[in-house]
Amino acid sequence: MAKLERRLPANAPGPLFVDDSCIDCGTCWGLAPATFEEHAGHARVARQPDGAGARARAFMALVAC
């Protein structure tokens, strides 16, 4: 579970974020490439999900993480 106090600054503003515990495995951007991407050795939220489908994919990625 990501912790707010460890949030990476490269995340897009909004409620979803990646923290510094990310091991850069690629699961999140593999499942939700419209939301997540690789950045400097970690994943990041490149864009907050827009719409029900994108939110569902992003939440699937969070559960798989």
PDB file of N, CA and C in Angstrom:
ATOM      1  N   MET A   1       0.846  -1.172   0.000  1.00  0.00           N
ATOM      2  CA  MET A   1       0.000   0.000   0.000  1.00  0.00           C
ATOM      3  C   MET A   1       0.893   1.237   0.000  1.00  0.00           C
ATOM      4  N   ALA A   2       0.671   2.118  -0.958  1.00  0.00           N
ATOM      5  CA  ALA A   2       1.439   3.363  -1.043  1.00  0.00           C
ATOM      6  C   ALA A   2       1.100   4.268   0.140  1.00  0.00           C
ATOM      7  N   LYS A   3       2.108   4.993   0.600  1.00  0.00           N
ATOM      8  CA  LYS A   3       1.937   5.896   1.742  1.00  0.00           C
ATOM      9  C   LYS A   3       2.096   7.340   1.275  1.00  0.00           C
ATOM     10  N   LEU A   4       1.143   8.168   1.654  1.00  0.00           N
ATOM     11  CA  LEU A   4       1.120   9.555   1.220  1.00  0.00           C
ATOM     12  C   LEU A   4       2.416  10.285   1.546  1.00  0.00           C
ATOM     13  N   GLU A   5       2.979  10.032   2.718  1.00  0.00           N
ATOM     14  CA  GLU A   5       4.201  10.741   3.105  1.00  0.00           C
ATOM     15  C   GLU A   5       5.416  10.305   2.268  1.00  0.00           C
ATOM     16  N   ARG A   6       5.268   9.216   1.510  1.00  0.00           N
ATOM     17  CA  ARG A   6       6.360   8.728   0.653  1.00  0.00           C
ATOM     18  C   ARG A   6       6.058   8.935  -0.838  1.00  0.00           C
ATOM     19  N   ARG A   7       5.019   9.713  -1.135  1.00  0.00           N
ATOM     20  CA  ARG A   7       4.606   9.985  -2.507  1.00  0.00           C
ATOM     21  C   ARG A   7       5.770  10.564  -3.311  1.00  0.00           C
ATOM     22  N   LEU A   8       5.950  10.066  -4.538  1.00  0.00           N
ATOM     23  CA  LEU A   8       6.989  10.591  -5.415  1.00  0.00           C
ATOM     24  C   LEU A   8       6.519  11.902  -6.055  1.00  0.00           C
ATOM     25  N   PRO A   9       7.396  12.892  -6.163  1.00  0.00           N
ATOM     26  CA  PRO A   9       6.984  14.185  -6.711  1.00  0.00           C
ATOM     27  C   PRO A   9       6.653  14.154  -8.202  1.00  0.00           C
ATOM     28  N   ALA A  10       7.058  13.117  -8.924  1.00  0.00           N
ATOM     29  CA  ALA A  10       6.805  13.050 -10.368  1.00  0.00           C
ATOM     30  C   ALA A  10       5.371  12.636 -10.713  1.00  0.00           C
ATOM     31  N   ASN A  11       4.560  12.272  -9.724  1.00  0.00           N
ATOM     32  CA  ASN A  11       3.173  11.897  -9.983  1.00  0.00           C
ATOM     33  C   ASN A  11       2.356  13.098 -10.423  1.00  0.00           C
ATOM     34  N   ALA A  12       1.384  12.838 -11.304  1.00  0.00           N
ATOM     35  CA  ALA A  12       0.422  13.877 -11.676  1.00  0.00           C
ATOM     36  C   ALA A  12      -0.402  14.236 -10.441  1.00  0.00           C
ATOM     37  N   PRO A  13      -0.764  15.493 -10.289  1.00  0.00           N
ATOM     38  CA  PRO A  13      -1.597  15.881  -9.143  1.00  0.00           C
ATOM     39  C   PRO A  13      -2.912  15.104  -9.130  1.00  0.00           C
ATOM     40  N   GLY A  14      -3.357  14.736  -7.957  1.00  0.00           N
ATOM     41  CA  GLY A  14      -4.623  14.029  -7.819  1.00  0.00           C
ATOM     42  C   GLY A  14      -4.535  12.916  -6.806  1.00  0.00           C
ATOM     43  N   PRO A  15      -5.607  12.148  -6.694  1.00  0.00           N
ATOM     44  CA  PRO A  15      -5.691  11.154  -5.617  1.00  0.00           C
ATOM     45  C   PRO A  15      -4.839   9.906  -5.808  1.00  0.00           C
ATOM     46  N   LEU A  16      -4.556   9.492  -7.034  1.00  0.00           N
ATOM     47  CA  LEU A  16      -3.724   8.311  -7.246  1.00  0.00           C
ATOM     48  C   LEU A  16      -2.262   8.721  -7.305  1.00  0.00           C
ATOM     49  N   PHE A  17      -1.395   7.887  -6.716  1.00  0.00           N
ATOM     50  CA  PHE A  17       0.028   8.199  -6.722  1.00  0.00           C
ATOM     51  C   PHE A  17       0.840   6.930  -6.504  1.00  0.00           C
ATOM     52  N   VAL A  18       2.113   7.024  -6.816  1.00  0.00           N
ATOM     53  CA  VAL A  18       3.097   5.971  -6.559  1.00  0.00           C
ATOM     54  C   VAL A  18       4.055   6.525  -5.519  1.00  0.00           C
ATOM     55  N   ASP A  19       4.474   5.668  -4.580  1.00  0.00           N
ATOM     56  CA  ASP A  19       5.444   6.135  -3.588  1.00  0.00           C
ATOM     57  C   ASP A  19       6.805   5.485  -3.832  1.00  0.00           C
ATOM     58  N   ASP A  20       7.759   5.792  -2.979  1.00  0.00           N
ATOM     59  CA  ASP A  20       9.133   5.338  -3.192  1.00  0.00           C
ATOM     60  C   ASP A  20       9.364   3.857  -2.884  1.00  0.00           C
ATOM     61  N   SER A  21       8.318   3.119  -2.546  1.00  0.00           N
ATOM     62  CA  SER A  21       8.459   1.676  -2.357  1.00  0.00           C
ATOM     63  C   SER A  21       8.326   0.914  -3.683  1.00  0.00           C
ATOM     64  N   CYS A  22       8.018   1.616  -4.760  1.00  0.00           N
ATOM     65  CA  CYS A  22       7.857   0.998  -6.079  1.00  0.00           C
ATOM     66  C   CYS A  22       9.163   0.330  -6.510  1.00  0.00           C
ATOM     67  N   ILE A  23       9.061  -0.915  -7.009  1.00  0.00           N
ATOM     68  CA  ILE A  23      10.236  -1.642  -7.490  1.00  0.00           C
ATOM     69  C   ILE A  23      10.336  -1.621  -9.013  1.00  0.00           C
ATOM     70  N   ASP A  24       9.488  -0.851  -9.680  1.00  0.00           N
ATOM     71  CA  ASP A  24       9.553  -0.656 -11.132  1.00  0.00           C
ATOM     72  C   ASP A  24       9.357  -1.964 -11.893  1.00  0.00           C
ATOM     73  N   CYS A  25       8.394  -2.778 -11.446  1.00  0.00           N
ATOM     74  CA  CYS A  25       8.160  -4.078 -12.079  1.00  0.00           C
ATOM     75  C   CYS A  25       7.365  -3.983 -13.375  1.00  0.00           C
ATOM     76  N   GLY A  26       6.641  -2.890 -13.582  1.00  0.00           N
ATOM     77  CA  GLY A  26       5.894  -2.688 -14.812  1.00  0.00           C
ATOM     78  C   GLY A  26       4.456  -3.152 -14.779  1.00  0.00           C
ATOM     79  N   THR A  27       4.028  -3.737 -13.677  1.00  0.00           N
ATOM     80  CA  THR A  27       2.648  -4.229 -13.602  1.00  0.00           C
ATOM     81  C   THR A  27       1.642  -3.108 -13.820  1.00  0.00           C
ATOM     82  N   CYS A  28       1.842  -1.979 -13.180  1.00  0.00           N
ATOM     83  CA  CYS A  28       0.840  -0.912 -13.261  1.00  0.00           C
ATOM     84  C   CYS A  28       0.715  -0.358 -14.674  1.00  0.00           C
ATOM     85  N   TRP A  29       1.847  -0.038 -15.320  1.00  0.00           N
ATOM     86  CA  TRP A  29       1.700   0.514 -16.672  1.00  0.00           C
ATOM     87  C   TRP A  29       1.353  -0.559 -17.693  1.00  0.00           C
ATOM     88  N   GLY A  30       1.585  -1.813 -17.378  1.00  0.00           N
ATOM     89  CA  GLY A  30       1.121  -2.887 -18.246  1.00  0.00           C
ATOM     90  C   GLY A  30      -0.392  -3.029 -18.215  1.00  0.00           C
ATOM     91  N   LEU A  31      -0.977  -2.836 -17.049  1.00  0.00           N
ATOM     92  CA  LEU A  31      -2.433  -2.946 -16.899  1.00  0.00           C
ATOM     93  C   LEU A  31      -3.160  -1.641 -17.193  1.00  0.00           C
ATOM     94  N   ALA A  32      -2.532  -0.517 -16.927  1.00  0.00           N
ATOM     95  CA  ALA A  32      -3.201   0.784 -17.100  1.00  0.00           C
ATOM     96  C   ALA A  32      -2.236   1.792 -17.731  1.00  0.00           C
ATOM     97  N   PRO A  33      -1.845   1.570 -18.995  1.00  0.00           N
ATOM     98  CA  PRO A  33      -0.865   2.454 -19.617  1.00  0.00           C
ATOM     99  C   PRO A  33      -1.357   3.883 -19.842  1.00  0.00           C
ATOM    100  N   ALA A  34      -2.656   4.102 -19.795  1.00  0.00           N
ATOM    101  CA  ALA A  34      -3.175   5.469 -19.925  1.00  0.00           C
ATOM    102  C   ALA A  34      -2.955   6.273 -18.648  1.00  0.00           C
ATOM    103  N   THR A  35      -2.667   5.601 -17.544  1.00  0.00           N
ATOM    104  CA  THR A  35      -2.495   6.262 -16.247  1.00  0.00           C
ATOM    105  C   THR A  35      -1.050   6.227 -15.770  1.00  0.00           C
ATOM    106  N   PHE A  36      -0.419   5.059 -15.844  1.00  0.00           N
ATOM    107  CA  PHE A  36       0.918   4.871 -15.274  1.00  0.00           C
ATOM    108  C   PHE A  36       1.984   4.797 -16.359  1.00  0.00           C
ATOM    109  N   GLU A  37       3.212   5.193 -16.010  1.00  0.00           N
ATOM    110  CA  GLU A  37       4.359   5.018 -16.890  1.00  0.00           C
ATOM    111  C   GLU A  37       5.624   4.888 -16.048  1.00  0.00           C
ATOM    112  N   GLU A  38       6.687   4.394 -16.663  1.00  0.00           N
ATOM    113  CA  GLU A  38       7.973   4.289 -15.994  1.00  0.00           C
ATOM    114  C   GLU A  38       8.623   5.669 -15.985  1.00  0.00           C
ATOM    115  N   HIS A  39       9.295   5.981 -14.874  1.00  0.00           N
ATOM    116  CA  HIS A  39       9.968   7.274 -14.759  1.00  0.00           C
ATOM    117  C   HIS A  39      11.101   7.175 -13.745  1.00  0.00           C
ATOM    118  N   ALA A  40      12.319   7.296 -14.211  1.00  0.00           N
ATOM    119  CA  ALA A  40      13.492   7.381 -13.325  1.00  0.00           C
ATOM    120  C   ALA A  40      13.591   6.241 -12.313  1.00  0.00           C
ATOM    121  N   GLY A  41      13.361   5.021 -12.769  1.00  0.00           N
ATOM    122  CA  GLY A  41      13.530   3.870 -11.893  1.00  0.00           C
ATOM    123  C   GLY A  41      12.331   3.511 -11.043  1.00  0.00           C
ATOM    124  N   HIS A  42      11.226   4.204 -11.223  1.00  0.00           N
ATOM    125  CA  HIS A  42       9.966   3.914 -10.536  1.00  0.00           C
ATOM    126  C   HIS A  42       8.834   4.098 -11.532  1.00  0.00           C
ATOM    127  N   ALA A  43       7.679   3.594 -11.182  1.00  0.00           N
ATOM    128  CA  ALA A  43       6.476   3.964 -11.922  1.00  0.00           C
ATOM    129  C   ALA A  43       6.033   5.331 -11.410  1.00  0.00           C
ATOM    130  N   ARG A  44       5.156   5.967 -12.158  1.00  0.00           N
ATOM    131  CA  ARG A  44       4.518   7.194 -11.701  1.00  0.00           C
ATOM    132  C   ARG A  44       3.132   7.274 -12.323  1.00  0.00           C
ATOM    133  N   VAL A  45       2.271   8.054 -11.707  1.00  0.00           N
ATOM    134  CA  VAL A  45       0.984   8.360 -12.309  1.00  0.00           C
ATOM    135  C   VAL A  45       1.257   9.520 -13.260  1.00  0.00           C
ATOM    136  N   ALA A  46       1.217   9.218 -14.551  1.00  0.00           N
ATOM    137  CA  ALA A  46       1.480  10.237 -15.557  1.00  0.00           C
ATOM    138  C   ALA A  46       0.253  11.113 -15.767  1.00  0.00           C
ATOM    139  N   ARG A  47      -0.922  10.486 -15.689  1.00  0.00           N
ATOM    140  CA  ARG A  47      -2.197  11.178 -15.854  1.00  0.00           C
ATOM    141  C   ARG A  47      -3.209  10.534 -14.919  1.00  0.00           C
ATOM    142  N   GLN A  48      -3.952  11.319 -14.203  1.00  0.00           N
ATOM    143  CA  GLN A  48      -5.026  10.761 -13.383  1.00  0.00           C
ATOM    144  C   GLN A  48      -6.064  10.164 -14.331  1.00  0.00           C
ATOM    145  N   PRO A  49      -6.644   9.013 -13.973  1.00  0.00           N
ATOM    146  CA  PRO A  49      -7.604   8.361 -14.871  1.00  0.00           C
ATOM    147  C   PRO A  49      -8.832   9.227 -15.108  1.00  0.00           C
ATOM    148  N   ASP A  50      -9.262   9.230 -16.361  1.00  0.00           N
ATOM    149  CA  ASP A  50     -10.410  10.031 -16.784  1.00  0.00           C
ATOM    150  C   ASP A  50     -11.474   9.084 -17.336  1.00  0.00           C
ATOM    151  N   GLY A  51     -12.543   8.950 -16.627  1.00  0.00           N
ATOM    152  CA  GLY A  51     -13.617   8.076 -17.072  1.00  0.00           C
ATOM    153  C   GLY A  51     -13.622   6.752 -16.330  1.00  0.00           C
ATOM    154  N   ALA A  52     -14.755   6.087 -16.401  1.00  0.00           N
ATOM    155  CA  ALA A  52     -14.954   4.845 -15.647  1.00  0.00           C
ATOM    156  C   ALA A  52     -14.001   3.745 -16.082  1.00  0.00           C
ATOM    157  N   GLY A  53     -13.769   3.597 -17.369  1.00  0.00           N
ATOM    158  CA  GLY A  53     -12.886   2.546 -17.859  1.00  0.00           C
ATOM    159  C   GLY A  53     -11.454   2.738 -17.400  1.00  0.00           C
ATOM    160  N   ALA A  54     -10.962   3.961 -17.503  1.00  0.00           N
ATOM    161  CA  ALA A  54      -9.593   4.258 -17.070  1.00  0.00           C
ATOM    162  C   ALA A  54      -9.452   4.079 -15.566  1.00  0.00           C
ATOM    163  N   ARG A  55     -10.464   4.490 -14.803  1.00  0.00           N
ATOM    164  CA  ARG A  55     -10.419   4.285 -13.349  1.00  0.00           C
ATOM    165  C   ARG A  55     -10.404   2.807 -13.001  1.00  0.00           C
ATOM    166  N   ALA A  56     -11.205   2.008 -13.700  1.00  0.00           N
ATOM    167  CA  ALA A  56     -11.240   0.566 -13.441  1.00  0.00           C
ATOM    168  C   ALA A  56      -9.874  -0.061 -13.715  1.00  0.00           C
ATOM    169  N   ARG A  57      -9.231   0.312 -14.831  1.00  0.00           N
ATOM    170  CA  ARG A  57      -7.903  -0.222 -15.151  1.00  0.00           C
ATOM    171  C   ARG A  57      -6.879   0.217 -14.104  1.00  0.00           C
ATOM    172  N   ALA A  58      -6.951   1.480 -13.673  1.00  0.00           N
ATOM    173  CA  ALA A  58      -6.011   1.972 -12.665  1.00  0.00           C
ATOM    174  C   ALA A  58      -6.195   1.233 -11.344  1.00  0.00           C
ATOM    175  N   PHE A  59      -7.427   0.987 -10.939  1.00  0.00           N
ATOM    176  CA  PHE A  59      -7.658   0.261  -9.696  1.00  0.00           C
ATOM    177  C   PHE A  59      -7.245  -1.206  -9.817  1.00  0.00           C
ATOM    178  N   MET A  60      -7.393  -1.806 -11.000  1.00  0.00           N
ATOM    179  CA  MET A  60      -6.890  -3.162 -11.221  1.00  0.00           C
ATOM    180  C   MET A  60      -5.377  -3.178 -11.020  1.00  0.00           C
ATOM    181  N   ALA A  61      -4.702  -2.154 -11.526  1.00  0.00           N
ATOM    182  CA  ALA A  61      -3.256  -2.066 -11.379  1.00  0.00           C
ATOM    183  C   ALA A  61      -2.868  -1.920  -9.897  1.00  0.00           C
ATOM    184  N   LEU A  62      -3.630  -1.127  -9.155  1.00  0.00           N
ATOM    185  CA  LEU A  62      -3.331  -0.961  -7.733  1.00  0.00           C
ATOM    186  C   LEU A  62      -3.470  -2.277  -6.971  1.00  0.00           C
ATOM    187  N   VAL A  63      -4.491  -3.034  -7.303  1.00  0.00           N
ATOM    188  CA  VAL A  63      -4.690  -4.316  -6.617  1.00  0.00           C
ATOM    189  C   VAL A  63      -3.597  -5.303  -7.007  1.00  0.00           C
ATOM    190  N   ALA A  64      -3.154  -5.273  -8.244  1.00  0.00           N
ATOM    191  CA  ALA A  64      -2.123  -6.202  -8.712  1.00  0.00           C
ATOM    192  C   ALA A  64      -0.731  -5.834  -8.201  1.00  0.00           C
ATOM    193  N   CYS A  65      -0.546  -4.611  -7.774  1.00  0.00           N
ATOM    194  CA  CYS A  65       0.770  -4.134  -7.360  1.00  0.00           C
ATOM    195  C   CYS A  65       1.260  -4.890  -6.139  1.00  0.00           C
TER     196      CYS A  65
END
